[in-house]
Coordinates of C-alpha atoms in Angstrom, one line a residue:
M1 CA 0.0 0.0 0.0
K2 CA 1.1 3.5 -0.8
R3 CA 1.8 6.1 1.9
I4 CA -0.7 9.0 1.8
Q5 CA 1.1 12.1 0.7
S6 CA 0.0 14.7 3.3
K7 CA -0.6 18.2 2.0
L8 CA -0.9 19.6 5.5
N9 CA 1.1 22.8 6.0
T10 CA 1.9 22.8 9.7
H11 CA 3.4 26.3 9.5
S12 CA 0.3 28.0 8.1
S13 CA -1.8 30.4 10.1
E14 CA -4.9 28.2 9.4
Y15 CA -3.2 25.2 10.9
R16 CA -2.2 27.2 14.0
T17 CA -5.7 28.6 14.4
F18 CA -7.3 25.2 14.1
K19 CA -4.8 23.6 16.4
A20 CA -5.3 26.2 19.2
H21 CA -9.1 25.9 18.8
N22 CA -9.1 22.1 19.1
Q23 CA -6.6 21.9 21.8
K24 CA -8.9 24.2 23.8
L25 CA -11.8 21.9 23.1
V26 CA -9.8 18.8 24.1
S27 CA -8.6 20.5 27.3
D28 CA -12.2 21.4 28.3
F29 CA -13.2 17.8 27.5
H30 CA -10.5 16.3 29.7
Q31 CA -11.4 18.7 32.5
K32 CA -15.1 17.7 32.3
Q33 CA -14.1 14.0 32.2
E34 CA -11.9 14.4 35.3
M35 CA -14.7 16.0 37.2
A36 CA -17.2 13.3 36.2
R37 CA -14.7 10.6 37.2
F38 CA -13.3 11.9 40.5
S39 CA -15.1 15.0 41.8
R40 CA -17.4 13.9 44.6
P41 CA -18.9 15.6 47.7
Q42 CA -16.7 15.0 50.7
R43 CA -19.7 13.5 52.6
D44 CA -20.0 10.8 50.0
V45 CA -16.3 10.0 50.2
E46 CA -16.5 9.9 54.0
R47 CA -19.6 7.7 53.9
L48 CA -17.8 5.0 51.8
Q49 CA -14.7 5.2 54.1
K50 CA -16.9 4.6 57.2
Q51 CA -18.3 1.5 55.5
N52 CA -14.8 0.3 54.8
K53 CA -15.5 0.6 51.0
M54 CA -13.1 1.6 48.3
M55 CA -14.0 4.3 45.7
P56 CA -15.4 2.6 42.6
R57 CA -12.3 3.4 40.5
E58 CA -10.0 2.1 43.2
R59 CA -11.8 -1.2 42.9
L60 CA -11.4 -1.1 39.1
D61 CA -7.6 -0.5 39.5
H62 CA -7.3 -3.6 41.7
L63 CA -9.3 -5.7 39.3
L64 CA -7.6 -4.9 36.0
D65 CA -4.3 -6.4 35.0
P66 CA -1.5 -3.9 35.7
G67 CA -0.4 -1.8 32.8
T68 CA -3.2 -2.8 30.5
P69 CA -5.6 -0.4 28.8
F70 CA -9.2 0.2 29.8
L71 CA -11.5 1.5 27.1
E72 CA -14.2 3.3 29.1
F73 CA -17.6 3.9 27.6
S74 CA -19.7 7.0 28.0
S75 CA -17.6 8.7 30.7
L76 CA -19.8 11.8 30.3
A77 CA -23.2 10.1 30.3
A78 CA -25.8 12.2 32.0
N79 CA -23.5 15.2 32.0
M80 CA -26.4 17.4 30.9
A81 CA -29.2 15.6 32.8
Y82 CA -30.5 15.5 36.4
D83 CA -29.0 18.9 37.2
G84 CA -25.6 17.3 37.1
N85 CA -26.3 15.0 40.0
A86 CA -25.4 11.7 38.3
P87 CA -21.9 12.1 36.9
G88 CA -21.1 9.3 34.5
A89 CA -24.8 8.2 34.9
S90 CA -23.8 6.6 38.3
C91 CA -21.8 3.7 36.8
I92 CA -18.6 2.8 35.0
T93 CA -18.5 0.6 32.0
G94 CA -15.9 -0.4 29.5
I95 CA -13.6 -3.1 28.1
G96 CA -10.6 -4.2 30.1
I97 CA -8.2 -7.0 30.7
V98 CA -8.6 -9.3 33.7
G99 CA -6.5 -12.4 34.1
G100 CA -5.3 -12.0 30.5
R101 CA -8.9 -12.1 29.2
E102 CA -10.9 -9.3 27.6
V103 CA -14.0 -8.6 29.6
V104 CA -16.8 -6.0 29.7
I105 CA -17.0 -4.4 33.1
N106 CA -20.1 -2.8 34.6
A107 CA -19.4 -1.1 37.9
S108 CA -21.8 0.7 40.2
D109 CA -20.6 4.1 41.3
S110 CA -21.7 4.1 44.9
S111 CA -20.2 7.5 45.4
V112 CA -23.2 8.9 43.4
K113 CA -26.5 8.6 45.3
G114 CA -25.4 5.3 46.7
G115 CA -25.1 3.9 43.1
A116 CA -28.9 4.5 42.5
W117 CA -30.1 3.7 38.9
Y118 CA -31.3 6.7 37.0
P119 CA -32.9 6.2 33.6
L120 CA -29.6 6.9 31.9
T121 CA -27.8 4.6 34.3
V122 CA -30.1 1.8 33.0
K123 CA -29.4 2.9 29.4
K124 CA -25.7 2.8 30.0
M125 CA -25.8 -0.6 31.6
V126 CA -28.0 -2.0 28.8
R127 CA -25.5 -0.7 26.3
A128 CA -22.7 -2.5 28.2
T129 CA -24.5 -5.8 28.1
D130 CA -25.3 -5.2 24.4
I131 CA -21.5 -4.7 23.7
A132 CA -20.8 -8.0 25.5
L133 CA -23.4 -9.8 23.4
E134 CA -22.3 -8.3 20.1
N135 CA -18.7 -9.2 20.7
R136 CA -19.3 -12.4 22.7
L137 CA -17.3 -11.1 25.7
P138 CA -17.6 -12.2 29.3
M139 CA -18.7 -9.7 31.9
I140 CA -17.8 -8.7 35.4
H141 CA -20.4 -6.8 37.4
M142 CA -19.1 -4.8 40.3
C143 CA -22.3 -4.4 42.4
D144 CA -23.0 -1.7 44.9
S145 CA -26.3 0.0 44.2
A146 CA -29.2 1.5 46.2
G147 CA -31.5 0.3 43.4
G148 CA -33.8 2.3 41.1
F149 CA -34.0 6.1 41.7
L150 CA -37.7 6.0 42.7
P151 CA -38.7 9.6 41.7
L152 CA -37.9 8.6 38.1
Q153 CA -39.1 5.0 38.3
S154 CA -41.5 5.4 35.3
D155 CA -38.6 6.2 33.1
L156 CA -36.5 3.2 34.0
F157 CA -38.7 0.2 34.7
G158 CA -41.5 -0.9 32.4
D159 CA -40.4 -0.6 28.7
K160 CA -38.5 -3.0 26.5
Y161 CA -35.1 -1.3 26.8
M162 CA -35.4 -0.3 30.4
A163 CA -34.1 -2.1 33.5
G164 CA -35.5 -5.5 32.6
R165 CA -33.3 -5.5 29.4
I166 CA -30.2 -5.8 31.6
F167 CA -31.4 -9.1 33.0
R168 CA -32.7 -10.3 29.7
N169 CA -29.2 -9.6 28.2
Q170 CA -27.6 -11.5 31.1
T171 CA -29.7 -14.6 30.2
Q172 CA -28.6 -14.3 26.6
L173 CA -24.9 -14.1 27.5
S174 CA -25.3 -17.2 29.6
K175 CA -27.1 -18.9 26.6
L176 CA -24.1 -18.0 24.4
G177 CA -21.5 -19.3 26.9
C178 CA -20.2 -15.8 27.8
K179 CA -19.1 -16.1 31.4
Q180 CA -20.4 -13.6 34.0
L181 CA -19.0 -12.8 37.5
S182 CA -20.6 -10.6 40.1
L183 CA -18.6 -9.0 42.9
V184 CA -21.1 -7.9 45.5
F185 CA -19.5 -5.0 47.4
G186 CA -22.8 -3.4 48.6
N187 CA -26.5 -3.7 48.2
C188 CA -28.2 -5.6 45.3
T189 CA -31.8 -4.7 46.0
A190 CA -35.1 -5.5 44.2
G191 CA -34.4 -6.1 40.5
G192 CA -30.7 -5.5 41.1
A193 CA -30.6 -8.8 43.1
Y194 CA -30.9 -10.6 39.7
V195 CA -27.5 -9.3 38.6
P196 CA -25.6 -11.7 40.8
A197 CA -28.4 -14.3 40.7
L198 CA -28.1 -14.4 36.9
S199 CA -24.3 -14.5 36.9
D200 CA -22.3 -17.8 36.6
Y201 CA -20.1 -16.9 39.6
S202 CA -20.6 -14.5 42.5
V203 CA -18.4 -13.2 45.4
I204 CA -20.0 -11.3 48.3
V205 CA -18.2 -9.1 50.8
N206 CA -19.1 -9.7 54.5
G207 CA -20.6 -6.8 56.3
T208 CA -21.4 -4.6 53.3
G209 CA -22.5 -6.9 50.5
A210 CA -26.2 -7.8 50.5
V211 CA -28.6 -9.4 48.0
F212 CA -32.4 -9.3 48.5
L213 CA -35.6 -8.6 46.6
G214 CA -36.8 -6.4 49.4
G215 CA -34.7 -4.8 52.1
P216 CA -35.5 -4.8 55.8
A217 CA -37.8 -1.8 55.7
L218 CA -39.9 -3.2 52.8
V219 CA -40.1 -6.6 54.5
K220 CA -41.4 -5.0 57.6
A221 CA -43.9 -2.9 55.7
A222 CA -45.1 -5.9 53.7
T223 CA -45.1 -8.7 56.3
G224 CA -44.4 -7.1 59.7
E225 CA -41.2 -9.2 60.0
E226 CA -38.2 -7.5 61.6
V227 CA -34.9 -8.7 60.2
S228 CA -31.4 -7.3 59.9
V229 CA -29.6 -6.7 56.6
D230 CA -27.1 -9.6 57.3
E231 CA -29.9 -12.0 58.3
L232 CA -31.9 -11.1 55.2
G233 CA -29.3 -11.1 52.5
G234 CA -25.7 -10.9 53.9
A235 CA -22.6 -12.8 52.9
K236 CA -22.8 -15.6 55.5
M237 CA -26.4 -16.4 54.9
H238 CA -26.1 -16.4 51.1
T239 CA -22.9 -18.6 51.1
T240 CA -24.1 -21.1 53.7
V241 CA -27.9 -21.2 53.6
S242 CA -29.5 -19.9 50.4
G243 CA -26.6 -20.7 48.0
T244 CA -27.4 -17.5 46.1
C245 CA -23.7 -16.4 46.2
D246 CA -20.7 -18.7 45.7
Y247 CA -17.8 -17.2 47.6
Y248 CA -17.5 -15.4 50.9
A249 CA -15.0 -12.5 51.2
A250 CA -13.9 -10.8 54.4
N251 CA -13.2 -7.5 52.6
E252 CA -13.2 -5.9 49.2
I253 CA -9.5 -6.7 48.4
E254 CA -10.2 -10.4 49.1
A255 CA -13.3 -10.3 46.9
I256 CA -11.3 -8.9 44.0
K257 CA -8.6 -11.5 44.5
I258 CA -11.1 -14.3 44.5
G259 CA -12.7 -12.8 41.4
R260 CA -9.4 -12.6 39.5
E261 CA -8.7 -16.3 40.4
I262 CA -12.1 -17.2 39.0
V263 CA -11.5 -15.3 35.7
E264 CA -8.1 -16.9 35.3
Q265 CA -9.8 -20.3 35.1
W266 CA -12.0 -19.3 32.1
E267 CA -10.9 -20.7 28.8
Q268 CA -9.3 -18.4 26.3
P269 CA -11.5 -17.8 23.3
T270 CA -10.4 -18.7 19.8
K271 CA -10.5 -15.4 17.9
Y272 CA -11.5 -14.9 14.3
A273 CA -8.4 -15.2 12.1
L274 CA -8.5 -11.7 10.6
Q275 CA -5.8 -10.9 8.1
R276 CA -2.9 -9.3 10.0
E277 CA 0.6 -7.9 9.4
T278 CA 3.1 -6.5 11.8
P279 CA 1.7 -3.4 13.5
E280 CA 3.3 0.0 12.6
D281 CA 2.8 3.5 14.0
P282 CA 1.4 6.1 11.7
Y283 CA 4.1 7.9 9.6
Y284 CA 2.5 11.3 10.4
D285 CA 2.2 12.6 13.9
P286 CA -1.4 12.0 15.3
N287 CA -1.1 15.2 17.3
E288 CA -1.4 17.0 13.9
L289 CA -5.1 16.0 14.0
Y290 CA -5.7 19.1 16.1
G291 CA -4.6 21.3 13.2
I292 CA -6.6 19.5 10.6
I293 CA -10.1 19.7 12.0
P294 CA -11.6 23.2 11.4
D295 CA -12.8 25.6 13.9
D296 CA -16.2 25.7 12.3
V297 CA -18.3 22.6 11.4
K298 CA -19.2 24.2 8.0
K299 CA -15.6 24.3 6.9
Q300 CA -14.3 21.3 4.9
F301 CA -11.1 19.3 5.3
D302 CA -9.6 16.3 3.5
M303 CA -10.4 13.1 5.4
R304 CA -7.3 11.5 3.9
E305 CA -5.3 13.7 6.3
V306 CA -7.2 12.2 9.2
I307 CA -6.7 8.6 7.9
A308 CA -3.0 9.3 7.5
R309 CA -2.7 9.9 11.2
I310 CA -4.7 6.8 12.4
V311 CA -3.6 3.9 10.2
D312 CA -0.4 1.9 10.2
G313 CA 2.4 3.6 8.3
S314 CA -0.1 6.2 7.0
R315 CA -0.6 3.7 4.1
F316 CA -3.9 3.6 2.3
A317 CA -5.0 1.7 -0.8
E318 CA -7.7 4.0 -2.1
Y319 CA -10.6 2.5 -4.0
Q320 CA -11.9 4.3 -7.1
P321 CA -10.0 7.5 -6.3
N322 CA -11.3 9.3 -9.4
Y323 CA -15.0 8.5 -9.0
G324 CA -17.5 9.8 -6.5
E325 CA -14.8 12.0 -5.0
T326 CA -16.9 13.2 -2.1
M327 CA -16.6 9.7 -0.6
I328 CA -13.2 8.3 0.4
C329 CA -13.0 4.5 0.4
G330 CA -10.0 2.2 0.8
F331 CA -8.1 -0.4 2.6
A332 CA -5.5 0.1 5.4
N333 CA -4.1 -1.7 8.4
L334 CA -4.9 -0.7 12.0
M335 CA -2.6 -2.2 14.6
G336 CA -1.7 -4.7 11.9
Y337 CA -5.3 -5.7 11.2
K338 CA -6.8 -5.2 7.7
V339 CA -9.7 -2.8 7.6
G340 CA -11.9 -1.0 5.1
I341 CA -12.3 2.8 5.7
L342 CA -15.1 5.1 4.5
G343 CA -14.7 8.8 5.1
N344 CA -16.6 11.9 3.9
N345 CA -15.1 14.6 1.7
G346 CA -18.4 16.4 1.2
V347 CA -22.1 15.8 0.5
L348 CA -23.1 12.4 -0.7
F349 CA -24.0 12.4 -4.4
N350 CA -25.3 9.5 -6.5
D351 CA -21.9 8.4 -7.6
S352 CA -20.3 8.7 -4.1
S353 CA -23.3 6.7 -2.6
L354 CA -22.9 3.9 -5.2
K355 CA -19.2 3.8 -4.7
A356 CA -19.6 3.4 -1.0
A357 CA -22.2 0.7 -1.4
H358 CA -20.0 -1.3 -3.8
F359 CA -17.0 -0.9 -1.5
I360 CA -19.0 -2.1 1.5
E361 CA -20.0 -5.2 -0.5
L362 CA -16.4 -5.9 -1.3
C363 CA -15.4 -5.6 2.4
N364 CA -18.2 -7.8 3.5
Q365 CA -17.4 -10.5 0.9
N366 CA -13.8 -10.5 1.9
H367 CA -14.4 -10.4 5.7
V368 CA -12.8 -7.0 6.2
P369 CA -14.1 -4.9 9.1
L370 CA -15.5 -1.4 8.3
I371 CA -14.6 1.9 9.8
F372 CA -16.8 5.0 9.1
L373 CA -15.3 8.4 9.6
Q374 CA -18.3 10.8 9.6
N375 CA -18.2 14.4 8.5
I376 CA -21.4 14.5 6.5
T377 CA -24.0 17.2 5.7
G378 CA -26.3 14.6 4.1
F379 CA -27.3 13.3 0.7
M380 CA -27.6 15.9 -2.0
V381 CA -31.1 17.3 -2.5
G382 CA -32.9 19.0 -5.5
K383 CA -34.8 18.2 -8.6
E384 CA -31.9 17.1 -10.7
Y385 CA -30.6 14.6 -8.0
E386 CA -34.1 13.2 -7.3
R387 CA -34.6 12.5 -11.0
A388 CA -31.2 10.8 -11.0
G389 CA -32.3 8.5 -8.1
I390 CA -30.4 10.0 -5.1
T391 CA -33.0 8.5 -2.7
K392 CA -32.6 4.9 -4.1
D393 CA -28.8 5.3 -4.4
G394 CA -28.7 6.4 -0.8
A395 CA -30.9 3.4 0.1
K396 CA -28.4 1.1 -1.6
M397 CA -25.6 2.5 0.7
I398 CA -27.7 2.0 3.8
M399 CA -28.8 -1.5 2.7
A400 CA -25.1 -2.4 2.1
H401 CA -23.8 -1.5 5.5
A402 CA -26.9 -2.3 7.5
C403 CA -26.8 -5.9 6.2
A404 CA -23.0 -6.3 6.4
E405 CA -21.9 -9.2 8.6
V406 CA -18.5 -7.8 9.4
P407 CA -17.9 -5.6 12.5
K408 CA -18.4 -1.9 12.0
F409 CA -17.0 1.0 13.9
T410 CA -18.0 4.7 13.6
V411 CA -16.2 7.9 14.6
M412 CA -18.0 11.3 14.5
T413 CA -15.1 13.5 13.5
N414 CA -17.1 16.7 12.8
G415 CA -20.6 17.1 11.4
S416 CA -23.3 14.4 11.2
F417 CA -26.5 15.7 9.7
G418 CA -29.7 14.2 8.3
A419 CA -29.8 11.0 6.4
G420 CA -26.0 11.2 6.0
N421 CA -25.8 10.0 9.6
Y422 CA -27.7 6.9 8.5
G423 CA -25.7 6.4 5.3
M424 CA -22.4 6.6 7.3
C425 CA -23.5 4.0 9.9
G426 CA -25.0 6.1 12.7
R427 CA -26.1 4.9 16.1
A428 CA -29.2 3.0 14.7
F429 CA -27.0 0.7 12.5
D430 CA -25.2 -1.4 15.1
S431 CA -21.6 -0.2 15.1
R432 CA -19.7 -2.3 17.6
T433 CA -18.5 1.0 19.0
L434 CA -19.3 4.6 18.1
F435 CA -17.2 7.5 19.4
S436 CA -17.4 11.3 19.1
W437 CA -14.7 13.9 18.9
P438 CA -15.3 17.0 21.2
N439 CA -16.0 19.2 18.2
S440 CA -18.6 17.0 16.6
E441 CA -22.2 17.9 16.0
I442 CA -25.3 15.8 15.2
S443 CA -28.8 16.7 14.2
V444 CA -31.5 16.1 11.6
M445 CA -30.2 19.1 9.7
G446 CA -27.7 21.9 10.2
P447 CA -28.8 24.8 12.5
E448 CA -28.9 27.4 9.7
Q449 CA -31.1 25.1 7.5
A450 CA -33.4 24.3 10.4
A451 CA -33.9 28.0 11.3
N452 CA -34.6 28.8 7.6
V453 CA -37.1 26.0 7.3
L454 CA -39.0 27.0 10.5
L455 CA -39.0 30.7 9.4
T456 CA -40.4 29.7 6.0
V457 CA -43.2 27.7 7.7
K458 CA -43.9 30.6 10.1
L459 CA -44.1 33.1 7.2
Q460 CA -46.6 30.9 5.3
Q461 CA -48.8 30.6 8.4
L462 CA -48.8 34.3 8.9
K463 CA -49.6 35.0 5.3
R464 CA -52.5 32.5 5.3
N465 CA -54.0 34.4 8.2
G466 CA -53.5 37.7 6.5
I467 CA -50.9 38.9 9.0
E468 CA -47.9 40.9 7.9
P469 CA -44.7 39.2 9.2
D470 CA -43.1 41.0 12.1
A471 CA -39.3 41.2 11.6
K472 CA -38.6 41.2 15.3
E473 CA -40.7 38.1 15.9
L474 CA -39.0 36.2 13.1
D475 CA -35.6 37.2 14.4
E476 CA -36.6 35.8 17.8
I477 CA -37.7 32.5 16.3
R478 CA -34.4 32.2 14.4
A479 CA -32.4 33.0 17.5
Q480 CA -34.3 30.5 19.6
V481 CA -33.8 27.7 17.0
L482 CA -30.1 28.5 16.7
A483 CA -29.7 28.5 20.5
N484 CA -31.5 25.2 20.9
Y485 CA -29.4 23.6 18.2
E486 CA -26.2 24.8 19.7
N487 CA -27.1 23.1 22.9
Q488 CA -28.6 19.9 21.6
T489 CA -26.3 19.2 18.6
S490 CA -23.1 19.3 20.7
A491 CA -21.0 16.2 21.4
Y492 CA -21.7 16.7 25.1
F493 CA -25.5 16.4 24.6
T494 CA -24.9 13.4 22.3
S495 CA -22.8 11.7 25.0
S496 CA -25.1 12.8 27.8
E497 CA -27.9 11.0 26.2
I498 CA -25.7 8.0 25.3
W499 CA -26.1 8.4 21.6
D500 CA -22.5 7.4 21.3
D501 CA -20.1 5.3 23.4
G502 CA -18.3 8.3 24.6
I503 CA -16.3 11.4 23.6
I504 CA -12.7 10.7 22.9
D505 CA -9.6 12.8 22.3
P506 CA -8.9 12.7 18.5
V507 CA -5.4 11.5 19.3
A508 CA -6.8 8.5 21.2
T509 CA -8.9 7.4 18.1
R510 CA -6.3 4.8 16.9
N511 CA -6.2 3.1 20.3
A512 CA -10.0 3.2 20.8
L513 CA -10.6 1.6 17.4
A514 CA -7.8 -1.0 18.0
I515 CA -9.3 -2.2 21.3
S516 CA -12.8 -2.2 19.7
L517 CA -11.5 -4.2 16.7
E518 CA -9.6 -6.7 18.9
A519 CA -12.7 -7.3 21.0
S520 CA -14.9 -7.9 17.9
L521 CA -12.8 -10.9 16.9
N522 CA -14.2 -12.9 19.8
R523 CA -17.3 -13.4 17.6
P524 CA -17.1 -15.3 14.2
F525 CA -17.9 -13.2 11.1
G526 CA -21.1 -14.2 9.3
D527 CA -21.4 -15.0 5.6
P528 CA -22.5 -12.2 3.3
N529 CA -26.3 -11.9 3.1
Y530 CA -28.3 -9.0 1.8
G531 CA -31.8 -7.8 1.4
V532 CA -33.3 -6.3 -1.8
F533 CA -31.4 -3.5 -3.5
R534 CA -33.6 -1.1 -5.4
L535 CA -31.9 -0.9 -8.8

């Protein structure tokens, strides 16, 4: 494969402007992430200390193999919800290495409202179990939760993808032979009791760990029976009487030690034999990504410059380089593994959509995983393009990747608007992981277009009613639309609502994709199989 010939001028004023802008965005992101991970009221820290409990991330440090990476998901989940009272959505999820084995970890954050489940906590936990299912990975649950946050119970309990989906997914993991271990550090109450009960293995800590469908207060209210926490669901009772838990631990360190010993007995999976060469660092410095991405989502950049700072040796075998030039397609290696990459260099036209569809088919046929680098305003609109079949050509592209059997991974590098989000494998289309850069934006259309559409509708309404448009009123509508879009299209809103698997520093993209790709190889690739393409 040829090395991409970068045209980036690192001495230009534009490069320096973009670099300063993006470094500020990344600095703000890291600061927000640090706050979400570690900033807690002193009373909550002291509460855990009095209970002889470690902070959740201390437990994680003891569990993971030393010196190994941890790919955390949705670190800023709920950052714009619940008045900021549930940093990280009250739990920690990610892929890590324990006993030399890749595992998905779901850890309660008991430093936030006692680990209570908010609606977005449930969504984050469901997503973690989905990732385990999609990649056939074992799971470790680090349990310490007060249960559902009752004031919002109607938003976390009854529907298909609410709390019950966690337990449903646990049963499916067991059915597929994906091992599960629960480490019970604190309460597992009500529905949460089923997390350890549905796990293959469980370890419970004496004095703090407890598993019961109803706590002492509920038992007394329901039956009149008075019983202590330990009598009702403590470590000694569950490991000697009920058999609900397997192993008794005197403290948290011992529980983690027992847990690691359990995981070390699990068989190592046979991974899919994806074509691989010797890994090689990118030829171009990944830090130059800061100077490539513009300071305005409306400004264009060459996606080849991004690819050159992510893939091995900055080498890229481009497919149909002279056709459908607003879509960049080609083959590269990522940490040695062969991948197919699709990146936007402008709006999707008929030719670029067809080019992408054909390239996806080639990758699927040859069992090559797909990486989508999104910077898309959408598919081209207008009379000429509709007559040429842009809708059905876009549908071909969507059909191709939606039915692809190979693993898919998506990175929101800048803009993601309208049906372009769908064509480039947005959240609805089952990417194994989807990450956002801090500068990225997502919405049904760009803010300017949305404001213009709403103004047009408002003008038509006024004219039908014989009312002369008021310029001030129209300006206010436009300003309100733009303000709402600025808030709700941001990467922080996207991540808060768990529309992605987390915001990442652009420089970390290569590692995030590599860990995701490695994890995906635990599941065999399916044979190519498609629906009906409208020709």
